Coordinates of C-alpha atoms in Angstrom, one line a residue:
X297 CA 182.7 -15.2 122.2
X298 CA 180.1 -13.8 119.9
X299 CA 179.8 -13.2 116.1
X300 CA 180.2 -9.6 115.0
X301 CA 177.9 -8.4 111.9
X302 CA 180.3 -10.1 109.4
X303 CA 180.1 -13.3 111.3
X304 CA 183.6 -13.1 113.0
X305 CA 183.8 -14.0 116.4
X306 CA 184.4 -11.2 119.0
X307 CA 185.6 -11.5 122.7
X308 CA 183.2 -10.6 125.4
X309 CA 185.2 -7.7 126.4
X310 CA 184.8 -6.2 123.0
X311 CA 181.3 -6.6 123.0
X312 CA 180.7 -4.9 126.5
X313 CA 182.8 -2.0 125.2
X314 CA 180.3 -1.3 122.6
X315 CA 177.4 -1.4 124.7
X316 CA 179.0 1.1 126.9
X317 CA 179.5 3.4 123.9
X318 CA 175.9 3.2 122.9
X319 CA 174.8 4.2 126.5
X320 CA 177.1 7.3 126.3
X321 CA 175.5 8.4 123.1
X322 CA 171.8 7.7 124.6
X323 CA 172.7 9.9 127.7
X324 CA 174.1 12.8 125.5
X325 CA 170.9 12.7 123.5
X326 CA 168.8 13.0 126.7
X327 CA 170.9 15.8 127.9
X328 CA 170.5 17.8 124.9
X329 CA 166.6 17.4 124.9
X330 CA 166.7 18.6 128.5
X331 CA 168.6 21.9 127.6
X332 CA 166.6 22.4 124.6
X333 CA 163.4 24.7 124.3
X334 CA 161.0 21.9 123.3
X335 CA 160.0 18.9 125.4
X336 CA 161.2 15.3 124.5
X337 CA 159.7 13.8 121.6
X338 CA 157.9 11.5 123.8
X339 CA 155.7 13.9 125.8
X340 CA 152.4 14.9 124.1
X341 CA 150.0 15.6 126.7
X342 CA 149.2 16.3 130.3
X343 CA 146.9 14.5 132.6
X344 CA 145.9 14.7 136.3
X345 CA 147.7 11.9 138.3
X346 CA 146.5 13.6 141.7
X347 CA 143.0 15.2 141.3
X348 CA 141.7 18.0 143.3
X349 CA 139.6 17.1 146.3
X350 CA 136.5 18.9 147.9
X351 CA 137.6 21.7 150.2
X352 CA 136.2 24.7 152.1
X353 CA 136.4 28.2 150.5
X354 CA 139.7 29.9 151.1
X355 CA 141.3 26.7 152.5
X356 CA 144.0 24.5 150.8
X357 CA 142.9 22.0 148.4
X358 CA 144.6 18.5 148.5
X359 CA 147.8 18.6 146.6
X360 CA 147.1 18.4 142.9
X361 CA 149.7 16.5 140.6
X362 CA 150.0 16.8 136.9
X363 CA 151.9 14.3 134.7
X364 CA 153.4 14.5 131.3
X365 CA 152.5 11.4 129.1
X366 CA 153.1 10.2 125.5
X367 CA 150.4 9.7 123.0
X368 CA 149.9 6.0 124.5
X369 CA 149.3 7.6 127.9
X370 CA 152.7 6.5 129.4
X371 CA 154.5 8.7 131.7
X372 CA 157.3 10.7 130.3
X373 CA 159.7 10.9 133.3
X374 CA 162.1 13.1 131.7
X375 CA 159.7 16.0 131.0
X376 CA 160.9 19.0 133.0
X377 CA 159.1 22.2 131.5
X378 CA 156.8 24.4 133.6
X379 CA 153.1 23.5 133.9
X380 CA 150.4 26.3 134.7
X381 CA 147.0 25.5 136.5
X382 CA 143.8 27.6 136.3
X383 CA 140.0 27.1 136.8
X384 CA 138.5 25.4 133.9
X385 CA 135.1 25.2 135.0
X386 CA 134.0 28.0 137.5
X387 CA 130.3 27.6 138.8
X388 CA 130.9 29.9 141.8
X389 CA 132.9 32.7 140.0
X390 CA 135.7 31.9 142.4
X391 CA 139.3 33.1 142.1
X392 CA 142.1 30.4 142.5
X393 CA 145.0 31.4 144.7
X394 CA 148.4 29.6 145.4
X395 CA 151.3 28.7 143.3
X396 CA 149.7 28.7 139.8
X397 CA 153.0 27.8 137.8
X398 CA 155.4 24.8 138.7
X399 CA 158.4 23.3 136.7
X400 CA 157.9 19.6 136.5
X401 CA 160.4 17.1 138.0
X402 CA 160.8 13.6 136.7
X403 CA 157.6 14.2 134.4
X404 CA 155.5 15.4 137.5
X405 CA 154.3 19.1 138.5
X406 CA 152.8 19.1 142.1
X407 CA 150.6 22.1 143.3
X408 CA 150.3 21.9 147.1
X409 CA 148.6 25.3 147.9
X410 CA 145.8 25.9 145.8
X411 CA 142.6 27.4 147.1
X412 CA 139.3 28.7 145.8
X413 CA 137.5 31.6 147.6
X414 CA 133.9 31.1 146.4
X415 CA 131.6 28.1 147.0
X416 CA 130.3 26.1 144.3
X417 CA 129.5 22.6 142.9
X418 CA 131.3 21.1 139.9
X419 CA 134.6 23.1 139.8
X420 CA 137.3 21.7 137.2
X421 CA 140.9 22.7 137.1
X422 CA 142.8 23.1 133.9
X423 CA 146.5 22.3 133.4
X424 CA 148.5 23.9 130.6
X425 CA 152.1 23.5 129.3
X426 CA 153.5 24.9 126.0
X427 CA 153.4 22.4 123.2
X428 CA 151.3 19.8 124.9
X429 CA 147.7 19.0 125.0
X430 CA 145.8 20.7 128.0
X431 CA 144.1 18.3 130.7
X432 CA 141.0 18.9 132.7
X433 CA 140.7 17.8 136.1
X434 CA 137.6 15.8 137.6
X435 CA 134.8 17.8 139.4
X436 CA 135.1 18.8 142.8
X437 CA 133.1 21.2 145.1
X438 CA 134.0 24.2 147.1
X439 CA 131.7 24.5 150.2
X440 CA 131.3 27.5 152.6
X441 CA 133.4 27.9 155.6
X442 CA 132.3 28.6 159.2
X443 CA 129.5 31.2 159.9
X444 CA 131.3 34.5 160.7
X445 CA 129.0 37.3 159.6
X446 CA 125.5 38.4 158.7
X447 CA 124.7 40.4 155.4
X448 CA 121.5 42.0 154.3
X449 CA 120.8 40.8 150.8
X450 CA 117.5 42.5 150.2
X451 CA 117.6 45.8 151.8
X452 CA 114.7 47.6 153.5
X453 CA 113.3 50.0 151.1
X454 CA 111.2 53.3 151.5
X455 CA 107.4 52.8 152.3
X456 CA 104.5 54.5 153.7
X457 CA 103.9 54.6 157.3
X458 CA 101.9 51.3 158.2
X459 CA 102.3 49.9 154.9
X460 CA 104.0 46.6 154.4
X461 CA 107.5 46.9 153.2
X462 CA 109.0 45.1 150.4
X463 CA 110.5 41.5 151.6
X464 CA 113.9 42.0 153.4
X465 CA 116.4 39.2 153.2
X466 CA 119.3 38.4 155.5
X467 CA 121.7 35.6 155.3
X468 CA 124.5 34.2 157.2
X469 CA 128.0 34.2 155.6
X470 CA 131.4 32.9 155.9
X471 CA 134.6 35.2 155.9
X472 CA 134.7 35.1 152.0
X473 CA 130.8 36.2 151.7
X474 CA 129.6 32.7 150.8
X475 CA 126.2 31.8 152.1
X476 CA 126.5 29.2 154.7
X477 CA 123.7 26.8 153.8
X478 CA 124.0 24.5 157.1
X479 CA 123.3 27.3 159.5
X480 CA 120.1 26.7 161.2
X481 CA 119.7 29.3 163.9
X482 CA 117.2 32.3 163.9
X483 CA 118.0 35.9 162.8
X484 CA 116.1 38.9 164.5
X485 CA 115.3 42.5 163.3
X486 CA 115.1 45.4 165.2
X487 CA 115.0 49.4 164.6
X488 CA 118.3 50.9 165.4
X489 CA 118.1 54.4 164.1
X490 CA 115.9 57.0 162.3
X491 CA 114.5 60.5 162.8
X492 CA 111.1 58.9 163.8
X493 CA 112.7 56.0 165.7
X494 CA 111.5 57.2 169.2
X495 CA 108.3 55.8 169.8
X496 CA 108.0 54.0 166.4
X497 CA 107.1 50.2 166.4
X498 CA 108.3 47.6 164.1
X499 CA 105.5 45.3 163.3
X500 CA 105.3 41.9 161.5
X501 CA 107.3 38.8 162.1
X502 CA 110.8 40.1 163.2
X503 CA 112.5 36.9 164.2
X504 CA 112.5 34.2 161.4
X505 CA 114.5 31.0 161.2
X506 CA 117.0 30.4 158.3
X507 CA 116.3 28.1 155.3
X508 CA 119.7 27.2 153.5
X509 CA 121.3 30.1 155.6
X510 CA 118.7 32.9 154.4
X511 CA 115.9 34.5 156.5
X512 CA 113.0 36.4 154.6
X513 CA 110.9 39.0 156.3
X514 CA 107.9 39.7 154.1
X515 CA 105.3 41.5 156.5
X516 CA 107.3 44.1 158.3
X517 CA 105.8 47.6 158.6
X518 CA 106.6 50.8 160.8
X519 CA 104.0 53.2 162.2
X520 CA 105.8 56.4 162.4
X521 CA 107.0 58.7 159.4
X522 CA 110.6 59.4 159.6
X523 CA 114.1 59.6 157.8
X524 CA 117.2 57.3 157.8
X525 CA 115.8 54.5 159.6
X526 CA 118.1 51.5 159.9
X527 CA 117.6 47.8 160.9
X528 CA 119.9 45.6 162.9
X529 CA 120.0 41.9 162.3
X530 CA 121.5 39.6 165.3
X531 CA 122.1 35.9 165.3
X532 CA 123.6 34.0 168.2
X533 CA 127.3 34.1 168.3
X534 CA 127.8 36.5 165.3
X535 CA 128.4 40.2 165.1
X536 CA 125.4 42.4 164.5
X537 CA 124.9 43.8 161.0
X538 CA 123.1 47.1 160.0
X539 CA 120.9 47.6 157.0
X540 CA 121.2 50.6 154.6
X541 CA 119.0 53.5 155.5
X542 CA 115.5 53.9 154.4
X543 CA 112.6 56.3 155.1
X544 CA 109.1 56.0 156.2
X545 CA 106.8 58.3 154.2
X546 CA 103.2 59.7 154.5
X547 CA 100.5 57.7 152.6
X548 CA 99.3 58.6 149.1
X549 CA 97.9 61.9 148.3
X550 CA 94.2 62.2 149.1
X551 CA 93.5 66.1 148.8
X552 CA 94.8 69.5 147.9
X553 CA 94.7 72.6 150.2
X554 CA 95.6 76.2 149.4
X555 CA 98.3 76.9 151.8
X556 CA 99.1 80.4 150.5
X557 CA 96.0 82.0 149.0
X558 CA 96.1 84.6 145.9
X559 CA 96.1 88.3 146.7
X560 CA 94.7 91.1 144.7
X561 CA 96.8 92.1 141.9
X562 CA 97.1 94.2 138.9
X563 CA 96.1 92.8 135.3
X564 CA 99.2 91.4 133.7
X565 CA 101.2 91.6 136.8
X566 CA 102.4 88.4 138.7
X567 CA 100.4 87.5 141.8
X568 CA 102.5 88.1 144.9
X569 CA 103.1 86.2 147.1
X570 CA 103.1 83.1 145.2
X571 CA 100.3 80.8 145.5
X572 CA 101.1 77.3 147.1
X573 CA 99.1 74.3 146.9
X574 CA 99.9 71.1 149.2
X575 CA 98.9 67.7 149.0
X576 CA 97.9 65.7 152.0
X577 CA 97.4 62.0 152.7
X578 CA 94.3 60.7 154.2
X579 CA 95.3 61.6 157.8
X580 CA 96.2 65.3 156.8
X581 CA 100.0 64.9 156.6
X582 CA 101.9 66.6 154.0
X583 CA 102.2 63.8 151.1
X584 CA 105.9 64.4 150.7
X585 CA 105.9 61.6 148.3
X586 CA 103.7 63.1 145.7
X587 CA 105.5 65.0 142.9
X588 CA 102.7 64.8 140.4
X589 CA 101.3 67.5 138.2
X590 CA 99.0 70.2 139.8
X591 CA 97.2 72.7 137.7
X592 CA 95.2 75.9 138.4
X593 CA 92.5 77.4 136.5
X594 CA 90.0 80.5 136.8
X595 CA 86.6 79.3 138.1
X596 CA 84.9 82.5 138.7
X597 CA 85.0 86.3 138.8
X598 CA 83.4 89.3 136.9
X599 CA 86.0 89.3 134.2
X600 CA 86.1 85.6 133.7
X601 CA 84.7 85.9 130.1
X602 CA 87.8 86.3 128.0
X603 CA 90.1 86.2 131.0
X604 CA 93.4 84.1 130.7
X605 CA 95.6 82.8 133.5
X606 CA 99.1 83.4 132.3
X607 CA 102.5 82.0 133.5
X608 CA 103.1 78.7 134.9
X609 CA 99.7 77.3 135.7
X610 CA 100.7 73.6 135.7
X611 CA 103.7 72.1 137.1
X612 CA 105.0 69.2 139.2
X613 CA 104.9 69.3 143.0
X614 CA 108.1 68.8 145.2
X615 CA 107.7 66.6 148.2
X616 CA 103.9 67.3 148.1
X617 CA 104.1 71.2 147.8
X618 CA 103.6 73.1 144.4
X619 CA 104.5 76.9 144.3
X620 CA 103.1 78.9 141.6
X621 CA 105.4 82.0 141.4
X622 CA 104.7 83.0 137.9
X623 CA 101.0 83.6 137.6
X624 CA 99.0 86.5 136.2
X625 CA 95.3 87.3 134.9
X626 CA 94.9 89.7 132.0
X627 CA 91.4 90.9 132.5
X628 CA 90.4 93.2 135.5
X629 CA 87.6 91.9 137.5
X630 CA 86.4 91.2 141.1
X631 CA 85.7 88.0 142.8
X632 CA 88.1 85.9 141.1
X633 CA 88.6 82.3 142.4
X634 CA 91.2 79.6 141.1
X635 CA 90.7 75.9 141.4
X636 CA 93.7 73.6 142.1
X637 CA 93.4 70.1 140.7
X638 CA 95.8 67.1 140.0
X639 CA 94.9 63.8 138.0
X640 CA 96.0 61.4 140.6
X641 CA 94.5 63.3 143.7
X642 CA 90.8 62.5 144.4
X643 CA 89.9 65.8 145.9
X644 CA 90.8 69.3 144.7
X645 CA 90.8 72.6 146.2
X646 CA 89.6 76.2 145.4
X647 CA 91.0 79.6 146.5
X648 CA 89.5 82.3 148.4
X649 CA 88.0 85.2 146.2
X650 CA 90.7 88.1 145.1
X651 CA 90.4 90.9 142.6
X652 CA 92.3 92.1 139.5
X653 CA 92.7 95.8 138.9
X654 CA 93.2 97.6 135.9
X655 CA 96.9 98.6 135.1
X656 CA 98.3 102.0 134.1
X657 CA 97.7 103.3 130.5
X658 CA 100.3 101.8 128.2
X659 CA 98.5 101.1 124.8
X660 CA 96.2 102.5 122.1
X661 CA 93.8 100.2 120.3
X662 CA 91.3 100.7 117.4
X663 CA 88.1 99.5 119.1
X664 CA 86.2 100.2 116.0
X665 CA 88.2 100.0 112.8
X666 CA 87.4 102.5 109.9
X667 CA 85.7 101.2 107.0
X668 CA 85.5 101.6 103.1
X669 CA 83.4 104.6 102.0
X670 CA 83.3 107.0 99.0
X671 CA 85.6 109.9 98.9
X672 CA 84.3 113.0 100.8
X673 CA 81.6 111.0 102.8
X674 CA 82.1 110.5 106.5
X675 CA 83.7 107.4 107.7
X676 CA 81.7 104.9 110.0
X677 CA 82.6 106.3 113.5
X678 CA 86.0 105.3 114.4
X679 CA 86.7 104.3 118.0
X680 CA 90.1 104.3 119.9
X681 CA 90.5 102.9 123.5
X682 CA 93.3 103.6 126.0
X683 CA 94.3 100.3 127.6
X684 CA 96.9 98.9 130.2
X685 CA 99.4 96.4 129.1
X686 CA 96.9 93.5 129.1
X687 CA 94.3 95.1 127.0
X688 CA 91.8 96.5 129.8
X689 CA 90.4 99.8 129.2
X690 CA 91.7 102.5 131.4
X691 CA 88.6 104.5 132.1
X692 CA 90.3 107.2 134.0
X693 CA 92.6 108.5 131.4
X694 CA 92.3 112.1 130.8
X695 CA 94.7 113.2 127.9
X696 CA 93.6 113.7 124.3
X697 CA 94.0 111.2 121.5
X698 CA 95.1 112.5 118.1
X699 CA 94.3 110.8 114.7
X700 CA 96.0 111.1 111.4
X701 CA 96.6 109.5 108.2
X702 CA 99.4 106.9 108.0
X703 CA 99.3 105.0 104.7
X704 CA 98.1 107.5 102.1
X705 CA 97.9 105.8 98.7
X706 CA 95.6 108.3 97.1
X707 CA 97.4 111.4 98.5
X708 CA 94.2 112.3 100.2
X709 CA 93.4 114.8 103.0
X710 CA 91.8 113.6 106.3
X711 CA 89.1 116.1 107.3
X712 CA 87.0 116.2 110.5
X713 CA 87.7 116.4 114.1
X714 CA 91.1 114.8 114.6
X715 CA 91.6 115.3 118.3
X716 CA 89.2 114.0 121.0
X717 CA 89.1 113.6 124.6
X718 CA 88.1 109.8 125.6
X719 CA 85.1 109.1 127.5
X720 CA 85.5 106.2 130.1
X721 CA 88.8 105.4 128.3
X722 CA 87.3 105.5 124.6
X723 CA 87.5 108.2 122.1
X724 CA 85.0 108.5 119.2
X725 CA 85.8 109.9 115.8
X726 CA 82.4 110.4 114.0
X727 CA 83.0 113.0 111.2
X728 CA 86.2 112.0 109.6
X729 CA 86.4 111.9 105.9
X730 CA 89.0 111.6 103.0
X731 CA 88.9 113.4 99.8
X732 CA 91.0 111.2 97.5
X733 CA 90.1 107.6 96.3
X734 CA 92.8 104.8 97.1
X735 CA 93.3 101.3 98.1
X736 CA 95.0 100.6 101.4
X737 CA 94.4 103.6 103.6
X738 CA 95.3 103.4 107.2
X739 CA 95.0 105.7 110.3
X740 CA 97.3 106.1 113.3
X741 CA 96.6 107.4 116.8
X742 CA 98.7 109.0 119.6
X743 CA 97.7 110.3 122.9
X744 CA 98.8 113.0 125.1
X745 CA 101.2 111.6 128.0
X746 CA 101.6 108.2 126.6
X747 CA 105.0 108.5 125.1
X748 CA 105.8 105.9 122.4
X749 CA 102.1 104.7 122.6
X750 CA 100.7 104.4 119.1
X751 CA 98.5 102.2 117.1
X752 CA 97.6 101.9 113.3
X753 CA 94.3 100.8 111.9
X754 CA 93.5 98.0 109.5
X755 CA 93.5 98.9 105.9
X756 CA 90.6 100.4 104.3
X757 CA 89.6 101.8 100.8
X758 CA 88.1 105.1 99.8
X759 CA 86.2 104.8 96.7
X760 CA 85.5 107.5 94.1
X761 CA 81.9 109.0 94.2
X762 CA 79.6 109.1 91.1
X763 CA 80.8 110.9 88.0
X764 CA 80.3 114.7 88.2
X765 CA 82.5 116.0 85.3
X766 CA 84.4 115.1 82.2
X767 CA 88.0 116.0 81.6
X768 CA 90.4 115.6 78.7
X769 CA 93.2 113.8 80.1
X770 CA 94.7 113.1 76.8
X771 CA 94.3 116.1 74.6
X772 CA 94.1 116.1 70.8
X773 CA 97.3 117.3 68.9
X774 CA 97.8 118.9 65.5
X775 CA 98.1 116.5 62.6
X776 CA 97.6 116.4 58.9
X777 CA 94.1 116.2 57.2
X778 CA 93.0 112.5 57.3
X779 CA 95.6 111.3 59.5
X780 CA 94.9 109.7 62.9
X781 CA 95.0 112.2 65.9
X782 CA 96.9 110.5 68.7
X783 CA 96.6 110.4 72.3
X784 CA 92.9 111.3 72.9
X785 CA 91.6 110.3 76.3
X786 CA 88.4 111.4 78.3
X787 CA 88.2 110.7 82.0
X788 CA 84.9 110.9 84.2
X789 CA 85.6 112.3 87.6
X790 CA 83.6 112.7 90.9
X791 CA 83.0 115.7 92.9
X792 CA 86.4 115.3 94.5
X793 CA 88.2 115.1 91.2
X794 CA 88.8 111.3 91.6
X795 CA 88.4 109.1 88.6
X796 CA 85.0 107.7 88.7
X797 CA 86.2 104.1 88.4
X798 CA 82.8 102.7 88.7
X799 CA 81.7 104.4 85.4
X800 CA 81.8 102.1 82.4
X801 CA 79.2 103.9 80.2
X802 CA 79.8 105.5 76.7
X803 CA 81.7 108.5 76.1
X804 CA 80.8 110.3 72.7
X805 CA 83.2 112.7 70.7
X806 CA 82.2 115.4 68.3
X807 CA 83.9 118.3 66.4
X808 CA 83.3 121.4 68.8
X809 CA 84.9 124.4 66.7
X810 CA 84.9 123.5 63.1
X811 CA 87.4 125.8 61.7
X812 CA 87.8 124.0 58.4
X813 CA 84.5 122.5 57.8
X814 CA 85.9 119.0 58.4
X815 CA 84.1 115.6 59.2
X816 CA 85.1 113.6 62.3
X817 CA 86.0 110.1 61.2
X818 CA 86.7 106.8 63.2
X819 CA 85.0 105.3 66.5
X820 CA 83.9 108.5 68.2
X821 CA 81.6 106.7 70.6
X822 CA 83.7 104.4 73.2
X823 CA 82.8 102.7 76.4
X824 CA 84.7 103.7 79.3
X825 CA 86.9 101.5 81.1
X826 CA 87.0 102.1 85.0
X827 CA 85.9 105.7 84.2
X828 CA 88.5 106.3 81.5
X829 CA 87.7 106.3 77.5
X830 CA 90.4 106.2 74.9
X831 CA 89.8 107.1 71.3
X832 CA 92.5 105.7 68.9
X833 CA 92.4 106.4 65.2
X834 CA 90.2 109.6 64.9
X835 CA 90.7 111.9 62.0
X836 CA 89.4 115.1 60.4
X837 CA 89.5 115.3 56.6
X838 CA 89.7 119.0 56.2
X839 CA 92.6 121.5 56.9
X840 CA 91.8 124.0 59.6
X841 CA 93.1 126.0 62.5
X842 CA 91.9 125.8 66.1
X843 CA 89.7 122.8 66.0
X844 CA 88.1 121.7 69.2
X845 CA 86.6 118.4 70.1
X846 CA 83.5 118.0 72.5
X847 CA 83.0 115.2 74.7
X848 CA 79.7 114.1 76.1
X849 CA 78.2 111.6 78.6
X850 CA 74.4 111.2 79.4
X851 CA 73.6 113.4 82.4
X852 CA 77.1 115.1 82.7
X853 CA 78.0 118.5 81.4
X854 CA 79.9 118.5 78.0
X855 CA 83.6 119.2 78.0
X856 CA 85.6 120.9 75.3
X857 CA 89.3 119.9 74.4
X858 CA 92.0 122.4 73.9

């Protein structure tokens, strides 16, 4: 018998029935927890119960076991959720293969087919399950598998014939591409192909022992120029490996030669065929590796003074050859030569002599411009040349050149011989004159047989000459006695009737015909301004009909008004 909570004794059978009922309740609670979305209240973290061990790349790691535990580190055997595994620390940049997600059983998740493809020291795995703290494994190493292939890790590069190549590196690898540090044999290199391979010799140390699975070749050279060379790498018991292709090129450019000389040409017209300059190495081979700038310049010729080499006179070589297909000289002359130079090539070259001829007549040009003169006076001789498109005088031109006024600010007339036959391509006009003063005259020229060819001179001025006569340019008008006479103006003109703008002397007025016996009042002696005198405020005090005024300037005949 035993006592119930009230102190009443109960039979043993009744006590056992109570215990059984409590066990049923507990089992139901456990079952509900397993069927729910969250783990049992006791599981809070994961831990590695079976740690990963060292393994070779791509081979199965010893079975890894992850356990669910409570806060005190005790196993939670009723944990049945999924656990995922991944690489946590990845020193070899490897990839984890196998079954990466496992459902726990009795609180344990076992991973039996894991592998990592890249070798490395200090790998760790990471275990993850929803709602639990993650777990990191201890460190383990992945080593390379057995040697199975050869690989070029530093390929041979292009180099000059006889020049030392950049170091070539070859290593022994397992099937996953990991270097096999433990390999201790030799690796040998040899030429296998290339346009210059026949008769070519590979010099230097061509067989090298490996160090940590790698062989380095730092003194290799090939003596023959060629393209698309390859090396083969061999080691005992392994398949042969082939390098990428590379070229053996000539040495650096040492000099230039003219391989196509310039021919005689016409001024302003491209030289044909194109001038070609070739760079060579010290042995006379075309320096195909030279792509530097090559420049041409005029060095001699009778037209050198003022001559210009036009077109593309500086351009980069292509595989050692520079072609100058757009090249011309503007001045006619004989015995021209061109020099070829390049900043990085020690020795330049000079072409054979050639000539540049005058082109056909195309242009007219004022070789001597008209100058400023006094009206009616001959202009300093004007010269007009017939030229080709580059400005060379065409000495054999046989047509006439005609000259005329173009800009005519004074309304003048051009006098003199206005049509001349050129002599040696130049027409000289020595007796031209213009009768009216003006600022900004220009002349134009045309030539027989040169359709559309014309030229206009620079502007020039025609000045008025010295004063020759007086003119009332503002006549007095009838008015009342004593009242001002408006609009009186007197102008001094030269012999061509241009206003003598250079005259600033006094002009004096007086009564000429004095019909009424009057007296002239006001300022009747006035200085001219640029040849013109204006008289405001004059008056006559007596009534009269047919008065006249007389204007006078020292040395000039008087003039009488209307």
